Short mmCIF file of C-alpha atoms in Angstrom, two decimals:
data_model
loop_
_atom_site.label_atom_id
_atom_site.label_comp_id
_atom_site.label_asym_id
_atom_site.label_seq_id
_atom_site.Cartn_x
_atom_site.Cartn_y
_atom_site.Cartn_z
CA MET F 1 2.00 2.65 -18.46
CA SER F 2 4.16 0.45 -16.29
CA SER F 3 3.20 -2.35 -13.99
CA ALA F 4 4.65 -3.76 -10.82
CA PRO F 5 7.75 -5.79 -11.48
CA ASN F 6 7.41 -9.53 -11.30
CA VAL F 7 9.88 -9.95 -8.45
CA THR F 8 8.43 -12.59 -6.17
CA CYS F 9 11.71 -13.96 -4.79
CA ALA F 10 13.97 -11.90 -2.57
CA THR F 11 17.60 -11.54 -3.58
CA SER F 12 20.50 -11.91 -1.14
CA ASP F 13 20.83 -8.09 -1.05
CA GLY F 14 17.10 -7.80 -0.34
CA LEU F 15 17.38 -10.36 2.45
CA ALA F 16 20.30 -8.46 3.98
CA TRP F 17 18.17 -5.29 3.96
CA LEU F 18 15.19 -7.05 5.57
CA ALA F 19 17.37 -8.76 8.17
CA SER F 20 18.97 -5.43 9.09
CA ALA F 21 15.65 -4.44 10.69
CA GLY F 22 16.03 -7.16 13.30
CA THR F 23 18.07 -7.08 16.47
CA TYR F 24 20.26 -9.96 15.26
CA PRO F 25 20.54 -9.72 11.45
CA ARG F 26 22.99 -12.64 11.11
CA SER F 27 20.68 -14.92 13.09
CA THR F 28 17.75 -13.92 10.89
CA LEU F 29 19.78 -14.67 7.75
CA ALA F 30 20.85 -18.04 9.20
CA LEU F 31 17.20 -18.87 9.98
CA TRP F 32 16.20 -18.03 6.41
CA GLU F 33 19.03 -20.13 5.06
CA GLU F 34 17.91 -23.09 7.18
CA ARG F 35 14.15 -22.58 6.74
CA PRO F 36 13.31 -20.48 3.65
CA ASP F 37 9.66 -21.55 3.98
CA ALA F 38 9.23 -19.89 7.40
CA PRO F 39 7.73 -16.43 7.87
CA VAL F 40 9.67 -14.12 10.18
CA VAL F 41 8.56 -11.32 12.53
CA LEU F 42 10.57 -8.10 12.10
CA PRO F 43 10.38 -4.79 13.97
CA CYS F 44 9.23 -1.64 12.19
CA GLY F 45 10.40 1.92 12.67
CA THR F 46 14.12 1.98 11.90
CA VAL F 47 14.63 0.33 8.50
CA PHE F 48 11.04 0.50 7.31
CA ASP F 49 7.46 1.17 8.34
CA VAL F 50 4.55 -0.86 6.96
CA VAL F 51 1.14 0.34 5.80
CA SER F 52 -1.37 -2.50 5.86
CA ALA F 53 -4.51 -2.39 3.74
CA PRO F 54 -7.21 -4.94 2.93
CA ALA F 55 -5.83 -7.12 0.10
CA ILE F 56 -7.95 -5.81 -2.78
CA PHE F 57 -7.65 -2.15 -1.84
CA GLY F 58 -3.91 -2.60 -1.23
CA ARG F 59 -3.56 -4.09 -4.70
CA ARG F 60 -5.39 -1.06 -6.13
CA MET F 61 -2.92 1.19 -4.31
CA LEU F 62 -0.02 -0.82 -5.70
CA ASP F 63 -1.46 -0.58 -9.22
CA ARG F 64 -1.70 3.22 -8.86
CA LEU F 65 1.88 3.44 -7.62
CA TRP F 66 3.18 1.49 -10.61
CA ASP F 67 0.79 2.70 -13.34
CA GLU F 68 0.66 6.42 -12.50
CA GLY F 69 3.28 7.02 -9.83
CA PRO F 70 6.86 6.36 -8.81
CA GLY F 71 6.56 2.63 -8.14
CA SER F 72 7.03 1.04 -4.74
CA GLY F 73 9.45 -0.73 -2.51
CA PRO F 74 8.75 -4.25 -1.27
CA VAL F 75 5.11 -5.31 -1.01
CA ALA F 76 3.74 -8.51 0.51
CA VAL F 77 0.38 -10.18 1.07
CA PHE F 78 -0.14 -11.69 4.50
CA ARG F 79 -3.42 -13.01 5.97
CA GLY F 80 -5.68 -11.10 3.62
CA ARG F 81 -3.82 -7.81 3.85
CA THR F 82 -1.39 -6.03 1.58
CA LEU F 83 1.75 -4.89 3.39
CA LEU F 84 3.30 -1.86 1.69
CA PHE F 85 6.82 -1.25 3.02
CA ALA F 86 7.29 2.49 3.49
CA ALA F 87 9.94 4.93 4.66
CA PRO F 88 10.54 5.09 8.42
CA GLY F 89 8.30 7.76 9.94
CA THR F 90 5.39 7.04 7.57
CA ALA F 91 3.36 5.31 10.29
CA GLN F 92 3.63 8.40 12.49
CA ARG F 93 2.73 10.96 9.79
CA LEU F 94 0.21 9.12 7.59
CA PRO F 95 -2.70 9.06 10.08
CA SER F 96 -2.75 12.87 10.33
CA LEU F 97 -2.64 13.16 6.53
CA LEU F 98 -5.52 10.69 6.26
CA ALA F 99 -7.48 12.70 8.84
CA TRP F 100 -6.84 15.88 6.87
CA GLU F 101 -8.25 14.13 3.79
CA GLU F 102 -11.24 13.09 5.94
CA TRP F 103 -10.35 9.47 5.25
CA GLY F 104 -13.15 7.12 6.17
CA SER F 105 -15.81 9.83 6.27
CA HIS F 106 -17.02 8.80 2.81
CA ARG F 107 -19.45 5.97 2.54
CA ALA F 108 -18.88 2.34 1.76
CA GLU F 109 -15.95 0.03 1.86
CA ALA F 110 -14.19 1.86 -0.98
CA VAL F 111 -12.35 3.80 1.71
CA PRO F 112 -11.13 1.14 4.15
CA PRO F 113 -9.03 1.82 7.23
CA LEU F 114 -5.29 1.65 6.73
CA LEU F 115 -3.17 0.26 9.55
CA CYS F 116 0.18 1.95 10.11
CA HIS F 117 3.01 0.00 11.73
CA GLY F 118 6.02 1.99 12.91
CA THR F 119 8.30 2.33 15.92
CA GLY F 120 7.33 -0.19 18.59
CA ASP F 121 5.42 -2.41 16.15
CA ALA F 122 6.43 -5.59 14.37
CA VAL F 123 5.11 -7.33 11.27
CA THR F 124 5.30 -10.86 9.96
CA VAL F 125 6.99 -11.01 6.58
CA PRO F 126 6.24 -13.92 4.25
CA ALA F 127 8.54 -16.84 3.75
CA LEU F 128 11.23 -16.50 1.13
CA THR F 129 9.74 -19.32 -0.88
CA SER F 130 6.05 -19.14 -1.54
CA THR F 131 3.41 -20.70 -3.68
CA ASP F 132 0.93 -18.87 -5.84
CA ALA F 133 -1.95 -20.67 -4.14
CA PRO F 134 -4.80 -18.36 -3.18
CA GLY F 135 -4.72 -17.19 0.42
CA THR F 136 -1.04 -17.88 0.96
CA SER F 137 1.37 -15.28 2.23
CA ARG F 138 3.71 -14.14 -0.48
CA TRP F 139 5.76 -11.30 -1.88
CA LEU F 140 4.15 -9.22 -4.61
CA VAL F 141 7.32 -7.15 -4.92
CA ALA F 142 10.15 -8.87 -3.05
CA PRO F 143 13.10 -6.94 -1.66
CA ASP F 144 15.89 -7.04 -4.19
CA THR F 145 18.40 -4.42 -3.06
CA ARG F 146 20.17 -3.26 0.10
CA HIS F 147 18.76 0.25 -0.36
CA PRO F 148 15.21 -0.01 -1.75
CA TRP F 149 13.24 3.12 -2.53
CA LEU F 150 10.45 3.33 0.03
CA PRO F 151 7.48 5.65 -0.42
CA GLY F 152 6.89 8.26 2.26
CA PRO F 153 3.55 9.27 3.79
CA GLU F 154 2.64 11.73 1.02
CA VAL F 155 3.14 9.12 -1.71
CA VAL F 156 1.16 6.50 0.22
CA LEU F 157 -1.63 9.03 0.76
CA TRP F 158 -1.61 9.87 -2.96
CA ALA F 159 -1.94 6.17 -3.87
CA ALA F 160 -4.72 5.59 -1.34
CA VAL F 161 -6.75 8.59 -2.51
CA ARG F 162 -6.32 7.57 -6.17
CA ALA F 163 -7.33 3.99 -5.40
CA ALA F 164 -10.40 5.15 -3.47
CA ARG F 165 -11.46 7.53 -6.23
CA ALA F 166 -11.13 4.78 -8.81
CA ALA F 167 -13.15 2.39 -6.66
CA VAL F 168 -16.09 4.73 -6.14
CA ARG F 169 -17.02 7.86 -7.97
CA ILE F 170 -18.16 10.39 -5.41
CA SER F 171 -20.00 13.35 -6.90
CA ILE F 172 -20.01 16.75 -5.27
CA PHE F 173 -23.34 17.50 -6.95
CA PRO F 174 -26.62 16.13 -5.63
CA ARG F 175 -28.61 13.82 -7.86
CA ALA F 176 -30.85 15.69 -10.26
CA ASP F 177 -34.52 15.84 -9.42
CA GLN F 178 -36.25 13.81 -12.12
CA ASP F 179 -39.22 16.22 -12.24
CA ALA F 180 -37.10 19.37 -12.34
CA LYS F 181 -37.22 21.62 -15.38
CA VAL F 182 -33.95 21.84 -17.24
CA TYR F 183 -33.07 25.08 -19.00
CA ASP F 184 -30.53 25.40 -21.77
CA VAL F 185 -28.40 28.33 -20.66
CA SER F 186 -25.93 28.02 -23.54
CA ARG F 187 -28.16 30.23 -25.70
CA ARG F 188 -28.18 33.22 -23.39
CA ARG F 189 -27.58 36.59 -25.03
#
């Protein structure tokens, strides 16, 4: 069983990868050099897409990816949401996969809506330096390479379904009637 790496600070290669999503990568890098405590808005769709989940559910997805799956690329927490950086095209494909799984048709908050940010969208990424204070924006898995592995829509769907199943056990069988007679059929001849 593995767990998410403890990479909370982006490396220079990771910063170069993040900055490459912007229109002016060198300006973004210069801004980060001057103000490492400032969050930055970056466009989605070419370098990465982002799947945003409520913080606790997103953490459950991340745990599934690292404990039972292939791991993840960069992951951040921003304003009460977990931002899972995904392969470009994920935001376009994931909603139809979620619909096929009948996502959200089950009861309760164990199956929350996932927000998909792709081409035409932008997200705010946390500052490069962050505190561990509750409620602050921070990297859970900071970018550390120029070519991070990013999960595609099928992997994100897998993690979401696993996280939802772990959060609530949904039975396909109705509850047993307490007054019903129970017969032991194991002794049939």
